[in-house]
Amino acid sequence: MKKILCLSLMIFSLVSSSAFAGPATEADKTEKTQVTEFKPVYFKVPNEWRKVEKSSNDYIRMIYHYNDDTILSIYESSAKGKNLINTVTTEKIVQNNITYHFSPVHKYPKGGSLNWINQGIYFEMESVKLDKNQMLELANGEIFIRGSK
């Protein structure tokens, strides 16, 4: 039951994020392909986490798994034209001159959606396994050099 619920949440997050990025379709050969305006940020995560990367010309989504359980999903795209997600339960947190917007997941003791804009990149982090503080720590923590894995 737990795995089905996690899978359902992941599918929902993949479908809901398509509203930001538009559908990932194969480009018509007569059209110019869109060039990504940013280099992805690779967050430092435990070595045991396995990463699945999905991308299009204008976004990248990294989904981290441990064993057969999804731990975290991170969506990145150019911040141009993006608005931060706010709900009735959104909490704004300012750290290191960045405003983070955290919305908890109801009916879970942990988890939620954390989104922010930094250096022209829109980030959206989602998890039902990590709590708000763990997500903020990861968002503020040490990152790998942009564009390298």
Short mmCIF file of C-alpha atoms in Angstrom, two decimals:
data_model
loop_
_atom_site.label_atom_id
_atom_site.label_comp_id
_atom_site.label_asym_id
_atom_site.label_seq_id
_atom_site.Cartn_x
_atom_site.Cartn_y
_atom_site.Cartn_z
CA MET A 1 0.00 0.00 0.00
CA LYS A 2 2.85 2.36 0.91
CA LYS A 3 4.62 1.77 -2.41
CA ILE A 4 1.40 2.31 -4.36
CA LEU A 5 0.82 5.61 -2.56
CA CYS A 6 4.41 6.76 -3.24
CA LEU A 7 4.10 5.73 -6.88
CA SER A 8 0.82 7.64 -7.15
CA LEU A 9 2.43 10.76 -5.66
CA MET A 10 5.36 10.52 -8.07
CA ILE A 11 3.03 10.15 -11.06
CA PHE A 12 1.01 13.13 -9.81
CA SER A 13 4.16 15.22 -9.41
CA LEU A 14 5.37 14.31 -12.90
CA VAL A 15 2.00 15.18 -14.41
CA SER A 16 1.55 18.37 -12.39
CA SER A 17 5.01 19.69 -13.25
CA SER A 18 4.26 19.43 -16.94
CA ALA A 19 2.20 22.60 -16.49
CA PHE A 20 5.48 24.43 -15.87
CA ALA A 21 7.60 22.90 -18.60
CA GLY A 22 5.11 22.08 -21.32
CA PRO A 23 4.92 18.66 -22.88
CA ALA A 24 8.19 17.03 -23.83
CA THR A 25 7.70 16.31 -27.51
CA GLU A 26 10.02 15.44 -30.31
CA ALA A 27 10.99 18.62 -32.14
CA ASP A 28 10.00 19.03 -35.78
CA LYS A 29 13.18 18.88 -37.84
CA THR A 30 12.24 22.12 -39.63
CA GLU A 31 12.01 24.00 -36.32
CA LYS A 32 15.00 25.23 -34.37
CA THR A 33 15.46 23.28 -31.18
CA GLN A 34 15.26 25.27 -27.98
CA VAL A 35 18.53 25.61 -26.12
CA THR A 36 18.49 25.11 -22.37
CA GLU A 37 19.20 28.41 -20.64
CA PHE A 38 20.74 26.87 -17.54
CA LYS A 39 23.06 24.15 -16.40
CA PRO A 40 21.51 21.80 -13.83
CA VAL A 41 22.65 21.81 -10.23
CA TYR A 42 23.53 18.38 -8.90
CA PHE A 43 22.82 18.22 -5.19
CA LYS A 44 25.09 16.29 -2.87
CA VAL A 45 23.07 13.31 -1.68
CA PRO A 46 24.03 10.06 0.06
CA ASN A 47 25.98 7.67 -2.18
CA GLU A 48 23.38 4.96 -1.58
CA TRP A 49 20.68 6.94 -3.41
CA ARG A 50 20.18 5.97 -7.04
CA LYS A 51 19.34 8.83 -9.41
CA VAL A 52 16.99 8.71 -12.38
CA GLU A 53 17.30 11.76 -14.59
CA LYS A 54 14.59 12.94 -16.99
CA SER A 55 15.00 16.02 -19.12
CA SER A 56 13.73 18.07 -21.99
CA ASN A 57 15.16 21.10 -23.72
CA ASP A 58 13.89 23.37 -20.96
CA TYR A 59 13.91 21.37 -17.72
CA ILE A 60 15.51 18.54 -15.83
CA ARG A 61 13.97 16.29 -13.17
CA MET A 62 16.09 14.14 -10.90
CA ILE A 63 14.36 11.43 -8.91
CA TYR A 64 16.34 9.81 -6.12
CA HIS A 65 15.61 6.29 -4.87
CA TYR A 66 16.93 4.24 -1.99
CA ASN A 67 16.32 0.51 -2.32
CA ASP A 68 12.90 0.42 -4.00
CA ASP A 69 11.59 3.57 -2.33
CA THR A 70 11.43 7.06 -3.84
CA ILE A 71 13.06 9.55 -1.50
CA LEU A 72 13.13 12.83 -3.38
CA SER A 73 12.28 14.53 -6.66
CA ILE A 74 13.99 17.74 -7.82
CA TYR A 75 12.73 19.73 -10.80
CA GLU A 76 14.90 22.49 -12.30
CA SER A 77 14.22 24.92 -15.13
CA SER A 78 15.00 28.46 -16.15
CA ALA A 79 13.32 30.89 -13.77
CA LYS A 80 12.28 33.12 -16.66
CA GLY A 81 8.49 33.53 -16.43
CA LYS A 82 8.16 31.24 -13.36
CA ASN A 83 6.09 32.02 -10.29
CA LEU A 84 6.69 30.39 -6.95
CA ILE A 85 3.98 28.00 -5.79
CA ASN A 86 1.90 29.23 -2.86
CA THR A 87 -1.03 27.57 -1.14
CA VAL A 88 -2.99 28.37 1.99
CA THR A 89 -0.50 26.31 4.01
CA THR A 90 2.68 27.66 2.35
CA GLU A 91 5.37 28.80 4.76
CA LYS A 92 7.96 31.31 3.53
CA ILE A 93 11.46 30.76 4.87
CA VAL A 94 14.37 33.11 4.18
CA GLN A 95 17.89 31.67 4.42
CA ASN A 96 21.07 32.99 2.81
CA ASN A 97 19.08 35.74 1.00
CA ILE A 98 16.87 33.14 -0.72
CA THR A 99 13.13 32.88 -0.06
CA TYR A 100 11.95 29.28 0.07
CA HIS A 101 8.27 28.35 -0.12
CA PHE A 102 7.40 25.16 1.76
CA SER A 103 3.99 23.48 1.48
CA PRO A 104 3.51 20.38 3.65
CA VAL A 105 1.92 17.17 2.40
CA HIS A 106 -1.25 16.50 4.37
CA LYS A 107 -1.69 13.15 6.09
CA TYR A 108 2.07 12.55 6.21
CA PRO A 109 4.26 13.28 9.21
CA LYS A 110 7.06 14.33 6.85
CA GLY A 111 7.27 15.70 3.39
CA GLY A 112 6.10 18.47 1.20
CA SER A 113 7.06 20.70 -1.66
CA LEU A 114 9.86 23.23 -1.39
CA ASN A 115 10.34 25.71 -4.21
CA TRP A 116 12.65 28.67 -4.75
CA ILE A 117 14.53 30.66 -7.36
CA ASN A 118 18.31 31.02 -7.20
CA GLN A 119 20.72 32.44 -9.80
CA GLY A 120 18.10 32.31 -12.56
CA ILE A 121 17.07 28.72 -11.86
CA TYR A 122 13.63 27.67 -10.62
CA PHE A 123 13.82 24.70 -8.22
CA GLU A 124 11.02 22.49 -6.96
CA MET A 125 11.86 19.75 -4.47
CA GLU A 126 9.25 17.19 -3.42
CA SER A 127 9.41 14.39 -0.88
CA VAL A 128 7.21 12.40 1.49
CA LYS A 129 10.28 10.90 3.20
CA LEU A 130 12.26 14.01 4.14
CA ASP A 131 10.96 16.66 6.51
CA LYS A 132 11.09 20.43 5.91
CA ASN A 133 14.41 20.86 7.73
CA GLN A 134 16.08 18.01 5.81
CA MET A 135 14.86 19.49 2.52
CA LEU A 136 16.14 22.96 3.48
CA GLU A 137 19.47 21.48 4.53
CA LEU A 138 19.80 19.78 1.16
CA ALA A 139 18.74 22.96 -0.69
CA ASN A 140 21.27 25.07 1.27
CA GLY A 141 23.95 22.43 1.41
CA GLU A 142 26.99 21.71 -0.58
CA ILE A 143 26.28 21.15 -4.25
CA PHE A 144 28.33 19.65 -7.00
CA ILE A 145 29.73 22.01 -9.61
CA ARG A 146 27.06 23.10 -12.06
CA GLY A 147 26.78 20.90 -15.09
CA SER A 148 28.93 18.09 -13.69
CA LYS A 149 27.81 14.81 -12.17
#
